[in-house]
Amino acid sequence: MSARKEILFGLKLAAAMIAGALLLAVAHKQGWVGAELVTRGNNIIIGLALAVFCNALPKRMQGSPRSVQHATLAQAIGRVGGWAMTLAFLVWTALWAFAPQELARTGSMVAVGAGVAVVLGYAAWKCVIHDARRSS
């Protein structure tokens, strides 16, 4: 993506998040929704926005690789990383939408932590395999 498209993507995502938060704030001030719903709504907005962002990550990877093997490695790690974090934030969103608030607080952090662990574990595994193939 070009720099202009990157900036526009970020601005659109930020605008959607701000608009959602403002709507929830107005609804709360009018007495239409309670504080718990505002908290849940904001976390749902955050989860969905980050899921959209993480889903787009593999497509955004740029740079000139050192070799075809390096490009393949980076693409595989990027794809798994994007999907792991997208699923983690979709779980975050579902927890904030449907689970009791205490479970949503803990479970959303566990989901994102698990997503990060998957990304780091997969990256380490692929790099070890890549280095073993190169040294053979």
JSON list of C-alpha atoms in Angstrom, two decimals:
[
{"chain": "A", "resi": 1, "resn": "MET", "atom": "CA", "xyz": [0.00, 0.00, 0.00]},
{"chain": "A", "resi": 2, "resn": "SER", "atom": "CA", "xyz": [1.16, 3.52, -0.64]},
{"chain": "A", "resi": 3, "resn": "ALA", "atom": "CA", "xyz": [1.74, 5.92, 2.23]},
{"chain": "A", "resi": 4, "resn": "ARG", "atom": "CA", "xyz": [-1.45, 7.80, 1.32]},
{"chain": "A", "resi": 5, "resn": "LYS", "atom": "CA", "xyz": [-3.55, 4.63, 1.50]},
{"chain": "A", "resi": 6, "resn": "GLU", "atom": "CA", "xyz": [-1.92, 3.65, 4.81]},
{"chain": "A", "resi": 7, "resn": "ILE", "atom": "CA", "xyz": [-2.73, 7.02, 6.33]},
{"chain": "A", "resi": 8, "resn": "LEU", "atom": "CA", "xyz": [-6.31, 6.99, 5.01]},
{"chain": "A", "resi": 9, "resn": "PHE", "atom": "CA", "xyz": [-6.84, 3.46, 6.36]},
{"chain": "A", "resi": 10, "resn": "GLY", "atom": "CA", "xyz": [-5.65, 4.54, 9.79]},
{"chain": "A", "resi": 11, "resn": "LEU", "atom": "CA", "xyz": [-7.73, 7.72, 9.75]},
{"chain": "A", "resi": 12, "resn": "LYS", "atom": "CA", "xyz": [-10.89, 5.85, 8.72]},
{"chain": "A", "resi": 13, "resn": "LEU", "atom": "CA", "xyz": [-10.36, 3.28, 11.45]},
{"chain": "A", "resi": 14, "resn": "ALA", "atom": "CA", "xyz": [-9.71, 5.99, 14.04]},
{"chain": "A", "resi": 15, "resn": "ALA", "atom": "CA", "xyz": [-12.76, 7.97, 12.88]},
{"chain": "A", "resi": 16, "resn": "ALA", "atom": "CA", "xyz": [-14.98, 4.89, 13.24]},
{"chain": "A", "resi": 17, "resn": "MET", "atom": "CA", "xyz": [-13.66, 4.27, 16.75]},
{"chain": "A", "resi": 18, "resn": "ILE", "atom": "CA", "xyz": [-14.13, 7.90, 17.79]},
{"chain": "A", "resi": 19, "resn": "ALA", "atom": "CA", "xyz": [-17.63, 8.05, 16.29]},
{"chain": "A", "resi": 20, "resn": "GLY", "atom": "CA", "xyz": [-18.66, 4.90, 18.15]},
{"chain": "A", "resi": 21, "resn": "ALA", "atom": "CA", "xyz": [-17.26, 6.21, 21.43]},
{"chain": "A", "resi": 22, "resn": "LEU", "atom": "CA", "xyz": [-18.99, 9.56, 20.95]},
{"chain": "A", "resi": 23, "resn": "LEU", "atom": "CA", "xyz": [-22.31, 7.89, 20.22]},
{"chain": "A", "resi": 24, "resn": "LEU", "atom": "CA", "xyz": [-21.99, 5.82, 23.37]},
{"chain": "A", "resi": 25, "resn": "ALA", "atom": "CA", "xyz": [-21.07, 8.92, 25.40]},
{"chain": "A", "resi": 26, "resn": "VAL", "atom": "CA", "xyz": [-24.09, 10.84, 24.09]},
{"chain": "A", "resi": 27, "resn": "ALA", "atom": "CA", "xyz": [-26.39, 7.89, 24.77]},
{"chain": "A", "resi": 28, "resn": "HIS", "atom": "CA", "xyz": [-25.04, 7.68, 28.33]},
{"chain": "A", "resi": 29, "resn": "LYS", "atom": "CA", "xyz": [-25.49, 11.43, 28.95]},
{"chain": "A", "resi": 30, "resn": "GLN", "atom": "CA", "xyz": [-29.07, 11.17, 27.67]},
{"chain": "A", "resi": 31, "resn": "GLY", "atom": "CA", "xyz": [-29.69, 8.30, 30.08]},
{"chain": "A", "resi": 32, "resn": "TRP", "atom": "CA", "xyz": [-30.42, 5.82, 27.31]},
{"chain": "A", "resi": 33, "resn": "VAL", "atom": "CA", "xyz": [-27.65, 3.40, 28.34]},
{"chain": "A", "resi": 34, "resn": "GLY", "atom": "CA", "xyz": [-25.84, 2.65, 31.58]},
{"chain": "A", "resi": 35, "resn": "ALA", "atom": "CA", "xyz": [-22.13, 2.86, 32.36]},
{"chain": "A", "resi": 36, "resn": "GLU", "atom": "CA", "xyz": [-21.67, -0.90, 31.96]},
{"chain": "A", "resi": 37, "resn": "LEU", "atom": "CA", "xyz": [-23.01, -0.79, 28.42]},
{"chain": "A", "resi": 38, "resn": "VAL", "atom": "CA", "xyz": [-20.68, 2.10, 27.58]},
{"chain": "A", "resi": 39, "resn": "THR", "atom": "CA", "xyz": [-17.71, 0.06, 28.84]},
{"chain": "A", "resi": 40, "resn": "ARG", "atom": "CA", "xyz": [-18.83, -3.00, 26.90]},
{"chain": "A", "resi": 41, "resn": "GLY", "atom": "CA", "xyz": [-19.54, -0.96, 23.78]},
{"chain": "A", "resi": 42, "resn": "ASN", "atom": "CA", "xyz": [-16.15, 0.75, 23.83]},
{"chain": "A", "resi": 43, "resn": "ASN", "atom": "CA", "xyz": [-14.37, -2.58, 24.24]},
{"chain": "A", "resi": 44, "resn": "ILE", "atom": "CA", "xyz": [-16.39, -4.09, 21.41]},
{"chain": "A", "resi": 45, "resn": "ILE", "atom": "CA", "xyz": [-15.41, -1.15, 19.19]},
{"chain": "A", "resi": 46, "resn": "ILE", "atom": "CA", "xyz": [-11.76, -1.53, 20.16]},
{"chain": "A", "resi": 47, "resn": "GLY", "atom": "CA", "xyz": [-11.83, -5.28, 19.54]},
{"chain": "A", "resi": 48, "resn": "LEU", "atom": "CA", "xyz": [-13.44, -4.97, 16.12]},
{"chain": "A", "resi": 49, "resn": "ALA", "atom": "CA", "xyz": [-11.12, -2.15, 15.04]},
{"chain": "A", "resi": 50, "resn": "LEU", "atom": "CA", "xyz": [-8.03, -4.09, 16.07]},
{"chain": "A", "resi": 51, "resn": "ALA", "atom": "CA", "xyz": [-9.36, -7.24, 14.37]},
{"chain": "A", "resi": 52, "resn": "VAL", "atom": "CA", "xyz": [-9.76, -5.26, 11.14]},
{"chain": "A", "resi": 53, "resn": "PHE", "atom": "CA", "xyz": [-6.26, -3.83, 11.52]},
{"chain": "A", "resi": 54, "resn": "CYS", "atom": "CA", "xyz": [-4.68, -7.23, 12.27]},
{"chain": "A", "resi": 55, "resn": "ASN", "atom": "CA", "xyz": [-6.52, -8.83, 9.36]},
{"chain": "A", "resi": 56, "resn": "ALA", "atom": "CA", "xyz": [-4.90, -6.29, 7.04]},
{"chain": "A", "resi": 57, "resn": "LEU", "atom": "CA", "xyz": [-1.38, -6.77, 8.45]},
{"chain": "A", "resi": 58, "resn": "PRO", "atom": "CA", "xyz": [-0.17, -9.51, 6.08]},
{"chain": "A", "resi": 59, "resn": "LYS", "atom": "CA", "xyz": [-1.17, -7.40, 3.08]},
{"chain": "A", "resi": 60, "resn": "ARG", "atom": "CA", "xyz": [0.76, -4.41, 4.42]},
{"chain": "A", "resi": 61, "resn": "MET", "atom": "CA", "xyz": [4.13, -6.05, 4.79]},
{"chain": "A", "resi": 62, "resn": "GLN", "atom": "CA", "xyz": [6.61, -4.29, 2.55]},
{"chain": "A", "resi": 63, "resn": "GLY", "atom": "CA", "xyz": [10.29, -4.15, 1.99]},
{"chain": "A", "resi": 64, "resn": "SER", "atom": "CA", "xyz": [12.72, -5.93, -0.24]},
{"chain": "A", "resi": 65, "resn": "PRO", "atom": "CA", "xyz": [13.64, -9.40, 1.05]},
{"chain": "A", "resi": 66, "resn": "ARG", "atom": "CA", "xyz": [17.19, -10.68, 0.96]},
{"chain": "A", "resi": 67, "resn": "SER", "atom": "CA", "xyz": [16.14, -13.87, -0.82]},
{"chain": "A", "resi": 68, "resn": "VAL", "atom": "CA", "xyz": [13.13, -15.86, -1.96]},
{"chain": "A", "resi": 69, "resn": "GLN", "atom": "CA", "xyz": [13.40, -18.01, 1.17]},
{"chain": "A", "resi": 70, "resn": "HIS", "atom": "CA", "xyz": [13.43, -14.89, 3.34]},
{"chain": "A", "resi": 71, "resn": "ALA", "atom": "CA", "xyz": [10.35, -13.55, 1.54]},
{"chain": "A", "resi": 72, "resn": "THR", "atom": "CA", "xyz": [8.55, -16.89, 2.00]},
{"chain": "A", "resi": 73, "resn": "LEU", "atom": "CA", "xyz": [9.46, -16.95, 5.69]},
{"chain": "A", "resi": 74, "resn": "ALA", "atom": "CA", "xyz": [8.28, -13.37, 6.25]},
{"chain": "A", "resi": 75, "resn": "GLN", "atom": "CA", "xyz": [5.04, -14.03, 4.37]},
{"chain": "A", "resi": 76, "resn": "ALA", "atom": "CA", "xyz": [4.28, -17.16, 6.40]},
{"chain": "A", "resi": 77, "resn": "ILE", "atom": "CA", "xyz": [4.97, -15.44, 9.72]},
{"chain": "A", "resi": 78, "resn": "GLY", "atom": "CA", "xyz": [2.96, -12.40, 8.66]},
{"chain": "A", "resi": 79, "resn": "ARG", "atom": "CA", "xyz": [0.00, -14.52, 7.60]},
{"chain": "A", "resi": 80, "resn": "VAL", "atom": "CA", "xyz": [-0.09, -16.57, 10.81]},
{"chain": "A", "resi": 81, "resn": "GLY", "atom": "CA", "xyz": [0.49, -13.44, 12.89]},
{"chain": "A", "resi": 82, "resn": "GLY", "atom": "CA", "xyz": [-2.32, -11.56, 11.21]},
{"chain": "A", "resi": 83, "resn": "TRP", "atom": "CA", "xyz": [-4.80, -14.40, 11.61]},
{"chain": "A", "resi": 84, "resn": "ALA", "atom": "CA", "xyz": [-3.78, -15.22, 15.20]},
{"chain": "A", "resi": 85, "resn": "MET", "atom": "CA", "xyz": [-4.23, -11.62, 16.29]},
{"chain": "A", "resi": 86, "resn": "THR", "atom": "CA", "xyz": [-7.45, -11.21, 14.28]},
{"chain": "A", "resi": 87, "resn": "LEU", "atom": "CA", "xyz": [-8.93, -14.26, 16.02]},
{"chain": "A", "resi": 88, "resn": "ALA", "atom": "CA", "xyz": [-7.66, -13.01, 19.40]},
{"chain": "A", "resi": 89, "resn": "PHE", "atom": "CA", "xyz": [-9.44, -9.69, 18.94]},
{"chain": "A", "resi": 90, "resn": "LEU", "atom": "CA", "xyz": [-12.61, -11.40, 17.69]},
{"chain": "A", "resi": 91, "resn": "VAL", "atom": "CA", "xyz": [-12.58, -13.46, 20.91]},
{"chain": "A", "resi": 92, "resn": "TRP", "atom": "CA", "xyz": [-12.03, -10.18, 22.81]},
{"chain": "A", "resi": 93, "resn": "THR", "atom": "CA", "xyz": [-15.08, -8.73, 21.07]},
{"chain": "A", "resi": 94, "resn": "ALA", "atom": "CA", "xyz": [-17.25, -11.78, 21.73]},
{"chain": "A", "resi": 95, "resn": "LEU", "atom": "CA", "xyz": [-16.29, -11.83, 25.40]},
{"chain": "A", "resi": 96, "resn": "TRP", "atom": "CA", "xyz": [-17.14, -8.16, 25.85]},
{"chain": "A", "resi": 97, "resn": "ALA", "atom": "CA", "xyz": [-20.40, -8.66, 23.97]},
{"chain": "A", "resi": 98, "resn": "PHE", "atom": "CA", "xyz": [-21.69, -11.76, 25.77]},
{"chain": "A", "resi": 99, "resn": "ALA", "atom": "CA", "xyz": [-19.68, -12.73, 28.88]},
{"chain": "A", "resi": 100, "resn": "PRO", "atom": "CA", "xyz": [-20.04, -11.33, 32.40]},
{"chain": "A", "resi": 101, "resn": "GLN", "atom": "CA", "xyz": [-17.88, -8.25, 32.80]},
{"chain": "A", "resi": 102, "resn": "GLU", "atom": "CA", "xyz": [-15.27, -9.81, 35.12]},
{"chain": "A", "resi": 103, "resn": "LEU", "atom": "CA", "xyz": [-14.82, -12.76, 32.76]},
{"chain": "A", "resi": 104, "resn": "ALA", "atom": "CA", "xyz": [-14.60, -10.37, 29.81]},
{"chain": "A", "resi": 105, "resn": "ARG", "atom": "CA", "xyz": [-11.83, -8.38, 31.52]},
{"chain": "A", "resi": 106, "resn": "THR", "atom": "CA", "xyz": [-9.71, -11.43, 32.24]},
{"chain": "A", "resi": 107, "resn": "GLY", "atom": "CA", "xyz": [-10.63, -13.45, 29.19]},
{"chain": "A", "resi": 108, "resn": "SER", "atom": "CA", "xyz": [-9.89, -10.65, 26.73]},
{"chain": "A", "resi": 109, "resn": "MET", "atom": "CA", "xyz": [-6.37, -10.27, 28.12]},
{"chain": "A", "resi": 110, "resn": "VAL", "atom": "CA", "xyz": [-5.85, -14.04, 28.01]},
{"chain": "A", "resi": 111, "resn": "ALA", "atom": "CA", "xyz": [-7.08, -14.16, 24.40]},
{"chain": "A", "resi": 112, "resn": "VAL", "atom": "CA", "xyz": [-4.68, -11.44, 23.27]},
{"chain": "A", "resi": 113, "resn": "GLY", "atom": "CA", "xyz": [-1.85, -13.01, 25.27]},
{"chain": "A", "resi": 114, "resn": "ALA", "atom": "CA", "xyz": [-2.54, -16.35, 23.60]},
{"chain": "A", "resi": 115, "resn": "GLY", "atom": "CA", "xyz": [-2.51, -14.65, 20.20]},
{"chain": "A", "resi": 116, "resn": "VAL", "atom": "CA", "xyz": [0.85, -13.06, 20.93]},
{"chain": "A", "resi": 117, "resn": "ALA", "atom": "CA", "xyz": [2.20, -16.42, 22.18]},
{"chain": "A", "resi": 118, "resn": "VAL", "atom": "CA", "xyz": [1.07, -18.11, 18.95]},
{"chain": "A", "resi": 119, "resn": "VAL", "atom": "CA", "xyz": [2.77, -15.42, 16.85]},
{"chain": "A", "resi": 120, "resn": "LEU", "atom": "CA", "xyz": [6.03, -15.56, 18.81]},
{"chain": "A", "resi": 121, "resn": "GLY", "atom": "CA", "xyz": [6.04, -19.36, 18.97]},
{"chain": "A", "resi": 122, "resn": "TYR", "atom": "CA", "xyz": [5.37, -19.74, 15.26]},
{"chain": "A", "resi": 123, "resn": "ALA", "atom": "CA", "xyz": [7.99, -17.14, 14.36]},
{"chain": "A", "resi": 124, "resn": "ALA", "atom": "CA", "xyz": [10.60, -18.85, 16.52]},
{"chain": "A", "resi": 125, "resn": "TRP", "atom": "CA", "xyz": [9.72, -22.27, 15.09]},
{"chain": "A", "resi": 126, "resn": "LYS", "atom": "CA", "xyz": [9.85, -21.07, 11.48]},
{"chain": "A", "resi": 127, "resn": "CYS", "atom": "CA", "xyz": [13.16, -19.25, 12.05]},
{"chain": "A", "resi": 128, "resn": "VAL", "atom": "CA", "xyz": [14.73, -22.35, 13.62]},
{"chain": "A", "resi": 129, "resn": "ILE", "atom": "CA", "xyz": [13.58, -24.49, 10.69]},
{"chain": "A", "resi": 130, "resn": "HIS", "atom": "CA", "xyz": [14.79, -21.85, 8.23]},
{"chain": "A", "resi": 131, "resn": "ASP", "atom": "CA", "xyz": [18.22, -21.71, 9.87]},
{"chain": "A", "resi": 132, "resn": "ALA", "atom": "CA", "xyz": [18.45, -25.51, 9.98]},
{"chain": "A", "resi": 133, "resn": "ARG", "atom": "CA", "xyz": [17.72, -25.74, 6.25]},
{"chain": "A", "resi": 134, "resn": "ARG", "atom": "CA", "xyz": [20.27, -23.05, 5.44]},
{"chain": "A", "resi": 135, "resn": "SER", "atom": "CA", "xyz": [23.04, -24.72, 7.41]},
{"chain": "A", "resi": 136, "resn": "SER", "atom": "CA", "xyz": [22.42, -28.16, 5.85]}
]
